[in-house]
Amino acid sequence: MRAKADRLPLSAKLHEHIRSGDFVDCFSIELGEKGTKLSIDDLARSLATTPPKWAQFLLYLRNILVKPFGLRTEFDGAQTKMGECQPGELINFFRIYHRDNNEILMGDDDKHLDYRVSVYRSPSRPSKLYAATWVHRHNWLGHTYLFLIKPFHKMIVRSMVTGGMRTLG
């Protein structure tokens, strides 16, 4: 099964962040019977820790290119490993901002933009997982940055959703 472009259900907490002019996209995937039994924490960990090798290379390259602009390239904090994710912990380089039984919001705030990734499973349809990205740009650097990475972003997110769910079986 491959992730596909979709719309995040309005019941997701991520909608509280969205303002006019913000970038939002969403991909979804059917979980299958095994996936419906997993916690939102396990689903978020699987999605956020399975970037494809080519995306890891692009992130490495990104960090080299943005360092002179003073953008964040390192993320400090305790990595969540098992059990419930807690706000403030990290999954890979994503800081957790919110967690409930249906959704984990993670991301970061920087001087050029703020972003959140929602890993969401609707209580009314637990067999479908949504991964949505919200970006709020602060200045010209945020607009330029998003313009440059947007084509790669869509490929990376789709690949992470698909790959993350494959690793879970």
mmCIF file of N, CA and C in Angstrom, residues 48-154:
data_model
loop_
_atom_site.group_PDB
_atom_site.id
_atom_site.type_symbol
_atom_site.label_atom_id
_atom_site.label_comp_id
_atom_site.label_asym_id
_atom_site.label_seq_id
_atom_site.Cartn_x
_atom_site.Cartn_y
_atom_site.Cartn_z
ATOM 1 N N ALA A 48 8.219 8.756 11.715
ATOM 2 C CA ALA A 48 9.253 9.784 11.846
ATOM 3 C C ALA A 48 10.675 9.235 11.866
ATOM 4 N N THR A 49 10.821 7.951 11.994
ATOM 5 C CA THR A 49 12.173 7.392 12.082
ATOM 6 C C THR A 49 12.548 6.541 10.870
ATOM 7 N N THR A 50 11.773 6.625 9.803
ATOM 8 C CA THR A 50 12.061 5.805 8.621
ATOM 9 C C THR A 50 12.234 6.634 7.351
ATOM 10 N N PRO A 51 13.018 7.729 7.403
ATOM 11 C CA PRO A 51 13.221 8.456 6.145
ATOM 12 C C PRO A 51 14.055 7.621 5.179
ATOM 13 N N PRO A 52 13.767 7.713 3.892
ATOM 14 C CA PRO A 52 14.579 6.977 2.926
ATOM 15 C C PRO A 52 16.008 7.525 2.914
ATOM 16 N N LYS A 53 16.947 6.718 2.472
ATOM 17 C CA LYS A 53 18.364 7.105 2.454
ATOM 18 C C LYS A 53 18.586 8.390 1.670
ATOM 19 N N TRP A 54 17.911 8.536 0.529
ATOM 20 C CA TRP A 54 18.104 9.742 -0.268
ATOM 21 C C TRP A 54 17.607 10.976 0.475
ATOM 22 N N ALA A 55 16.571 10.829 1.304
ATOM 23 C CA ALA A 55 16.073 11.960 2.090
ATOM 24 C C ALA A 55 17.045 12.308 3.218
ATOM 25 N N GLN A 56 17.690 11.306 3.779
ATOM 26 C CA GLN A 56 18.708 11.561 4.802
ATOM 27 C C GLN A 56 19.857 12.370 4.209
ATOM 28 N N PHE A 57 20.240 12.047 2.983
ATOM 29 C CA PHE A 57 21.286 12.801 2.306
ATOM 30 C C PHE A 57 20.841 14.246 2.080
ATOM 31 N N LEU A 58 19.580 14.447 1.645
ATOM 32 C CA LEU A 58 19.071 15.802 1.430
ATOM 33 C C LEU A 58 19.040 16.598 2.740
ATOM 34 N N LEU A 59 18.712 15.955 3.848
ATOM 35 C CA LEU A 59 18.713 16.630 5.139
ATOM 36 C C LEU A 59 20.131 17.037 5.537
ATOM 37 N N TYR A 60 21.081 16.162 5.288
ATOM 38 C CA TYR A 60 22.486 16.475 5.547
ATOM 39 C C TYR A 60 22.910 17.693 4.716
ATOM 40 N N LEU A 61 22.561 17.687 3.433
ATOM 41 C CA LEU A 61 22.877 18.796 2.545
ATOM 42 C C LEU A 61 22.162 20.069 3.000
ATOM 43 N N ARG A 62 20.915 19.965 3.391
ATOM 44 C CA ARG A 62 20.149 21.103 3.891
ATOM 45 C C ARG A 62 20.861 21.738 5.073
ATOM 46 N N ASN A 63 21.315 20.913 6.015
ATOM 47 C CA ASN A 63 21.969 21.440 7.211
ATOM 48 C C ASN A 63 23.239 22.221 6.872
ATOM 49 N N ILE A 64 23.977 21.767 5.886
ATOM 50 C CA ILE A 64 25.176 22.487 5.450
ATOM 51 C C ILE A 64 24.790 23.836 4.832
ATOM 52 N N LEU A 65 23.755 23.826 3.989
ATOM 53 C CA LEU A 65 23.363 25.035 3.264
ATOM 54 C C LEU A 65 22.715 26.095 4.145
ATOM 55 N N VAL A 66 21.967 25.699 5.173
ATOM 56 C CA VAL A 66 21.231 26.692 5.977
ATOM 57 C C VAL A 66 22.006 27.191 7.192
ATOM 58 N N LYS A 67 23.064 26.511 7.546
ATOM 59 C CA LYS A 67 23.834 26.915 8.729
ATOM 60 C C LYS A 67 24.295 28.379 8.655
ATOM 61 N N PRO A 68 24.797 28.866 7.513
ATOM 62 C CA PRO A 68 25.208 30.271 7.451
ATOM 63 C C PRO A 68 24.065 31.271 7.693
ATOM 64 N N PHE A 69 22.812 30.830 7.509
ATOM 65 C CA PHE A 69 21.662 31.703 7.737
ATOM 66 C C PHE A 69 21.181 31.657 9.187
ATOM 67 N N GLY A 70 21.846 30.858 10.006
ATOM 68 C CA GLY A 70 21.486 30.775 11.419
ATOM 69 C C GLY A 70 20.267 29.913 11.697
ATOM 70 N N LEU A 71 19.894 29.074 10.754
ATOM 71 C CA LEU A 71 18.740 28.201 10.972
ATOM 72 C C LEU A 71 19.162 26.984 11.780
ATOM 73 N N ARG A 72 18.219 26.430 12.484
ATOM 74 C CA ARG A 72 18.485 25.292 13.360
ATOM 75 C C ARG A 72 18.920 24.070 12.559
ATOM 76 N N THR A 73 19.990 23.434 13.020
ATOM 77 C CA THR A 73 20.475 22.208 12.383
ATOM 78 C C THR A 73 20.656 21.085 13.395
ATOM 79 N N GLU A 74 20.552 21.404 14.683
ATOM 80 C CA GLU A 74 20.679 20.388 15.727
ATOM 81 C C GLU A 74 19.497 20.512 16.681
ATOM 82 N N PHE A 75 19.092 19.388 17.228
ATOM 83 C CA PHE A 75 17.910 19.345 18.076
ATOM 84 C C PHE A 75 18.247 18.611 19.356
ATOM 85 N N ASP A 76 18.149 19.317 20.459
ATOM 86 C CA ASP A 76 18.471 18.749 21.764
ATOM 87 C C ASP A 76 17.208 18.298 22.470
ATOM 88 N N GLY A 77 17.333 17.202 23.197
ATOM 89 C CA GLY A 77 16.220 16.712 23.989
ATOM 90 C C GLY A 77 16.236 15.209 24.068
ATOM 91 N N ALA A 78 15.444 14.692 24.982
ATOM 92 C CA ALA A 78 15.352 13.248 25.180
ATOM 93 C C ALA A 78 14.546 12.629 24.045
ATOM 94 N N GLN A 79 15.069 11.549 23.491
ATOM 95 C CA GLN A 79 14.355 10.802 22.460
ATOM 96 C C GLN A 79 13.343 9.871 23.123
ATOM 97 N N THR A 80 12.111 9.897 22.645
ATOM 98 C CA THR A 80 11.111 8.965 23.124
ATOM 99 C C THR A 80 11.378 7.612 22.473
ATOM 100 N N LYS A 81 11.400 6.566 23.264
ATOM 101 C CA LYS A 81 11.742 5.234 22.745
ATOM 102 C C LYS A 81 10.579 4.250 22.822
ATOM 103 N N MET A 82 9.850 4.277 23.947
ATOM 104 C CA MET A 82 8.760 3.318 24.156
ATOM 105 C C MET A 82 7.637 3.993 24.939
ATOM 106 N N GLY A 83 6.473 3.406 24.892
ATOM 107 C CA GLY A 83 5.357 3.913 25.659
ATOM 108 C C GLY A 83 4.806 5.197 25.074
ATOM 109 N N GLU A 84 4.069 5.940 25.924
ATOM 110 C CA GLU A 84 3.458 7.181 25.475
ATOM 111 C C GLU A 84 4.504 8.266 25.264
ATOM 112 N N CYS A 85 4.374 8.954 24.159
ATOM 113 C CA CYS A 85 5.228 10.110 23.887
ATOM 114 C C CYS A 85 4.791 11.252 24.800
ATOM 115 N N GLN A 86 5.743 12.038 25.218
ATOM 116 C CA GLN A 86 5.445 13.163 26.105
ATOM 117 C C GLN A 86 5.830 14.473 25.422
ATOM 118 N N PRO A 87 5.016 15.508 25.589
ATOM 119 C CA PRO A 87 5.395 16.816 25.047
ATOM 120 C C PRO A 87 6.783 17.212 25.536
ATOM 121 N N GLY A 88 7.588 17.727 24.610
ATOM 122 C CA GLY A 88 8.967 18.110 24.904
ATOM 123 C C GLY A 88 9.977 17.067 24.461
ATOM 124 N N GLU A 89 9.569 15.805 24.403
ATOM 125 C CA GLU A 89 10.468 14.759 23.916
ATOM 126 C C GLU A 89 10.612 14.885 22.397
ATOM 127 N N LEU A 90 11.594 14.179 21.873
ATOM 128 C CA LEU A 90 11.829 14.168 20.429
ATOM 129 C C LEU A 90 11.544 12.791 19.847
ATOM 130 N N ILE A 91 11.035 12.789 18.633
ATOM 131 C CA ILE A 91 11.021 11.598 17.793
ATOM 132 C C ILE A 91 11.886 11.991 16.601
ATOM 133 N N ASN A 92 13.084 11.424 16.547
ATOM 134 C CA ASN A 92 14.075 11.830 15.562
ATOM 135 C C ASN A 92 14.382 13.310 15.815
ATOM 136 N N PHE A 93 14.128 14.199 14.856
ATOM 137 C CA PHE A 93 14.364 15.627 15.090
ATOM 138 C C PHE A 93 13.058 16.400 15.258
ATOM 139 N N PHE A 94 11.962 15.701 15.456
ATOM 140 C CA PHE A 94 10.654 16.320 15.652
ATOM 141 C C PHE A 94 10.344 16.442 17.150
ATOM 142 N N ARG A 95 10.173 17.658 17.642
ATOM 143 C CA ARG A 95 9.787 17.869 19.037
ATOM 144 C C ARG A 95 8.276 17.660 19.171
ATOM 145 N N ILE A 96 7.879 16.926 20.190
ATOM 146 C CA ILE A 96 6.458 16.653 20.424
ATOM 147 C C ILE A 96 5.839 17.844 21.155
ATOM 148 N N TYR A 97 4.740 18.346 20.602
ATOM 149 C CA TYR A 97 4.016 19.473 21.187
ATOM 150 C C TYR A 97 2.693 19.047 21.825
ATOM 151 N N HIS A 98 2.102 18.002 21.297
ATOM 152 C CA HIS A 98 0.797 17.543 21.801
ATOM 153 C C HIS A 98 0.680 16.052 21.548
ATOM 154 N N ARG A 99 0.005 15.384 22.484
ATOM 155 C CA ARG A 99 -0.285 13.970 22.313
ATOM 156 C C ARG A 99 -1.619 13.645 22.948
ATOM 157 N N ASP A 100 -2.468 12.973 22.211
ATOM 158 C CA ASP A 100 -3.643 12.323 22.788
ATOM 159 C C ASP A 100 -3.750 10.961 22.119
ATOM 160 N N ASN A 101 -4.771 10.215 22.396
ATOM 161 C CA ASN A 101 -4.856 8.842 21.876
ATOM 162 C C ASN A 101 -5.023 8.768 20.359
ATOM 163 N N ASN A 102 -5.387 9.892 19.729
ATOM 164 C CA ASN A 102 -5.636 9.890 18.293
ATOM 165 C C ASN A 102 -4.646 10.706 17.476
ATOM 166 N N GLU A 103 -3.853 11.549 18.140
ATOM 167 C CA GLU A 103 -3.000 12.450 17.375
ATOM 168 C C GLU A 103 -1.740 12.816 18.153
ATOM 169 N N ILE A 104 -0.662 12.913 17.409
ATOM 170 C CA ILE A 104 0.584 13.468 17.932
ATOM 171 C C ILE A 104 0.951 14.622 17.013
ATOM 172 N N LEU A 105 1.194 15.783 17.628
ATOM 173 C CA LEU A 105 1.676 16.955 16.899
ATOM 174 C C LEU A 105 3.140 17.137 17.243
ATOM 175 N N MET A 106 3.967 17.204 16.233
ATOM 176 C CA MET A 106 5.394 17.380 16.453
ATOM 177 C C MET A 106 5.920 18.350 15.413
ATOM 178 N N GLY A 107 7.069 18.940 15.681
ATOM 179 C CA GLY A 107 7.649 19.893 14.743
ATOM 180 C C GLY A 107 8.667 20.767 15.423
ATOM 181 N N ASP A 108 8.722 22.027 15.010
ATOM 182 C CA ASP A 108 9.677 22.962 15.585
ATOM 183 C C ASP A 108 9.296 24.378 15.181
ATOM 184 N N ASP A 109 9.840 25.345 15.916
ATOM 185 C CA ASP A 109 9.706 26.760 15.598
ATOM 186 C C ASP A 109 11.113 27.293 15.362
ATOM 187 N N ASP A 110 11.280 28.062 14.316
ATOM 188 C CA ASP A 110 12.577 28.660 14.017
ATOM 189 C C ASP A 110 12.313 30.087 13.553
ATOM 190 N N LYS A 111 13.373 30.837 13.290
ATOM 191 C CA LYS A 111 13.186 32.248 12.957
ATOM 192 C C LYS A 111 12.556 32.453 11.578
ATOM 193 N N HIS A 112 12.684 31.493 10.691
ATOM 194 C CA HIS A 112 12.132 31.650 9.345
ATOM 195 C C HIS A 112 10.733 31.058 9.193
ATOM 196 N N LEU A 113 10.427 30.014 9.971
ATOM 197 C CA LEU A 113 9.099 29.393 9.887
ATOM 198 C C LEU A 113 8.861 28.502 11.101
ATOM 199 N N ASP A 114 7.596 28.214 11.334
ATOM 200 C CA ASP A 114 7.167 27.219 12.317
ATOM 201 C C ASP A 114 6.499 26.104 11.522
ATOM 202 N N TYR A 115 6.669 24.873 11.989
ATOM 203 C CA TYR A 115 5.982 23.772 11.316
ATOM 204 C C TYR A 115 5.517 22.745 12.339
ATOM 205 N N ARG A 116 4.463 22.051 11.982
ATOM 206 C CA ARG A 116 3.963 20.932 12.767
ATOM 207 C C ARG A 116 3.617 19.805 11.807
ATOM 208 N N VAL A 117 3.830 18.602 12.290
ATOM 209 C CA VAL A 117 3.417 17.395 11.583
ATOM 210 C C VAL A 117 2.390 16.720 12.476
ATOM 211 N N SER A 118 1.242 16.446 11.926
ATOM 212 C CA SER A 118 0.197 15.730 12.648
ATOM 213 C C SER A 118 0.190 14.288 12.176
ATOM 214 N N VAL A 119 0.305 13.369 13.116
ATOM 215 C CA VAL A 119 0.077 11.955 12.843
ATOM 216 C C VAL A 119 -1.257 11.665 13.513
ATOM 217 N N TYR A 120 -2.268 11.415 12.703
ATOM 218 C CA TYR A 120 -3.647 11.398 13.193
ATOM 219 C C TYR A 120 -4.390 10.158 12.717
ATOM 220 N N ARG A 121 -5.130 9.568 13.655
ATOM 221 C CA ARG A 121 -6.026 8.451 13.335
ATOM 222 C C ARG A 121 -7.398 8.835 13.863
ATOM 223 N N SER A 122 -8.350 8.946 12.979
ATOM 224 C CA SER A 122 -9.700 9.355 13.358
ATOM 225 C C SER A 122 -10.388 8.252 14.154
ATOM 226 N N PRO A 123 -10.998 8.602 15.278
ATOM 227 C CA PRO A 123 -11.716 7.581 16.047
ATOM 228 C C PRO A 123 -12.838 6.922 15.239
ATOM 229 N N SER A 124 -13.386 7.654 14.269
ATOM 230 C CA SER A 124 -14.469 7.086 13.466
ATOM 231 C C SER A 124 -13.956 6.191 12.334
ATOM 232 N N ARG A 125 -12.652 6.246 12.065
ATOM 233 C CA ARG A 125 -12.064 5.383 11.025
ATOM 234 C C ARG A 125 -10.640 5.000 11.421
ATOM 235 N N PRO A 126 -10.502 4.102 12.400
ATOM 236 C CA PRO A 126 -9.175 3.763 12.934
ATOM 237 C C PRO A 126 -8.260 3.003 11.973
ATOM 238 N N SER A 127 -8.780 2.576 10.830
ATOM 239 C CA SER A 127 -7.941 1.832 9.885
ATOM 240 C C SER A 127 -7.185 2.748 8.925
ATOM 241 N N LYS A 128 -7.366 4.060 9.058
ATOM 242 C CA LYS A 128 -6.714 5.009 8.154
ATOM 243 C C LYS A 128 -5.859 5.971 8.969
ATOM 244 N N LEU A 129 -4.608 6.125 8.561
ATOM 245 C CA LEU A 129 -3.684 7.033 9.227
ATOM 246 C C LEU A 129 -3.417 8.232 8.328
ATOM 247 N N TYR A 130 -3.445 9.422 8.923
ATOM 248 C CA TYR A 130 -3.167 10.665 8.213
ATOM 249 C C TYR A 130 -1.853 11.245 8.724
ATOM 250 N N ALA A 131 -1.068 11.789 7.820
ATOM 251 C CA ALA A 131 0.130 12.544 8.187
ATOM 252 C C ALA A 131 0.034 13.877 7.450
ATOM 253 N N ALA A 132 -0.154 14.938 8.223
ATOM 254 C CA ALA A 132 -0.327 16.269 7.634
ATOM 255 C C ALA A 132 0.787 17.183 8.105
ATOM 256 N N THR A 133 1.188 18.094 7.233
ATOM 257 C CA THR A 133 2.215 19.079 7.548
ATOM 258 C C THR A 133 1.609 20.469 7.443
ATOM 259 N N TRP A 134 1.892 21.287 8.452
ATOM 260 C CA TRP A 134 1.502 22.695 8.464
ATOM 261 C C TRP A 134 2.769 23.528 8.580
ATOM 262 N N VAL A 135 2.869 24.581 7.755
ATOM 263 C CA VAL A 135 4.010 25.482 7.804
ATOM 264 C C VAL A 135 3.502 26.916 7.820
ATOM 265 N N HIS A 136 3.983 27.678 8.810
ATOM 266 C CA HIS A 136 3.704 29.117 8.872
ATOM 267 C C HIS A 136 5.031 29.846 8.676
ATOM 268 N N ARG A 137 5.121 30.606 7.588
ATOM 269 C CA ARG A 137 6.348 31.330 7.255
ATOM 270 C C ARG A 137 6.350 32.699 7.939
ATOM 271 N N HIS A 138 7.515 33.074 8.480
ATOM 272 C CA HIS A 138 7.637 34.350 9.185
ATOM 273 C C HIS A 138 8.169 35.483 8.327
ATOM 274 N N ASN A 139 8.947 35.164 7.310
ATOM 275 C CA ASN A 139 9.654 36.216 6.574
ATOM 276 C C ASN A 139 10.056 35.696 5.193
ATOM 277 N N TRP A 140 10.816 36.508 4.472
ATOM 278 C CA TRP A 140 11.227 36.137 3.114
ATOM 279 C C TRP A 140 12.034 34.849 3.108
ATOM 280 N N LEU A 141 12.832 34.632 4.156
ATOM 281 C CA LEU A 141 13.637 33.413 4.217
ATOM 282 C C LEU A 141 12.732 32.182 4.330
ATOM 283 N N GLY A 142 11.667 32.279 5.112
ATOM 284 C CA GLY A 142 10.710 31.179 5.224
ATOM 285 C C GLY A 142 9.997 30.902 3.913
ATOM 286 N N HIS A 143 9.607 31.968 3.199
ATOM 287 C CA HIS A 143 8.953 31.792 1.898
ATOM 288 C C HIS A 143 9.912 31.148 0.892
ATOM 289 N N THR A 144 11.146 31.631 0.859
ATOM 290 C CA THR A 144 12.146 31.087 -0.065
ATOM 291 C C THR A 144 12.464 29.634 0.271
ATOM 292 N N TYR A 145 12.661 29.368 1.553
ATOM 293 C CA TYR A 145 12.986 28.010 2.005
ATOM 294 C C TYR A 145 11.885 27.035 1.590
ATOM 295 N N LEU A 146 10.630 27.371 1.885
ATOM 296 C CA LEU A 146 9.535 26.467 1.540
ATOM 297 C C LEU A 146 9.421 26.287 0.028
ATOM 298 N N PHE A 147 9.594 27.358 -0.725
ATOM 299 C CA PHE A 147 9.538 27.261 -2.183
ATOM 300 C C PHE A 147 10.575 26.256 -2.696
ATOM 301 N N LEU A 148 11.776 26.301 -2.120
ATOM 302 C CA LEU A 148 12.858 25.431 -2.585
ATOM 303 C C LEU A 148 12.678 23.974 -2.163
ATOM 304 N N ILE A 149 12.127 23.750 -0.982
ATOM 305 C CA ILE A 149 12.037 22.363 -0.506
ATOM 306 C C ILE A 149 10.704 21.684 -0.813
ATOM 307 N N LYS A 150 9.691 22.452 -1.211
ATOM 308 C CA LYS A 150 8.351 21.873 -1.395
ATOM 309 C C LYS A 150 8.321 20.638 -2.300
ATOM 310 N N PRO A 151 8.992 20.637 -3.451
ATOM 311 C CA PRO A 151 8.944 19.420 -4.280
ATOM 312 C C PRO A 151 9.533 18.197 -3.561
ATOM 313 N N PHE A 152 10.609 18.410 -2.821
ATOM 314 C CA PHE A 152 11.227 17.306 -2.086
ATOM 315 C C PHE A 152 10.368 16.907 -0.886
ATOM 316 N N HIS A 153 9.777 17.897 -0.245
ATOM 317 C CA HIS A 153 8.943 17.657 0.932
ATOM 318 C C HIS A 153 7.852 16.637 0.618
ATOM 319 N N LYS A 154 7.132 16.857 -0.448
ATOM 320 C CA LYS A 154 6.023 15.957 -0.795
ATOM 321 C C LYS A 154 6.516 14.533 -1.035
#
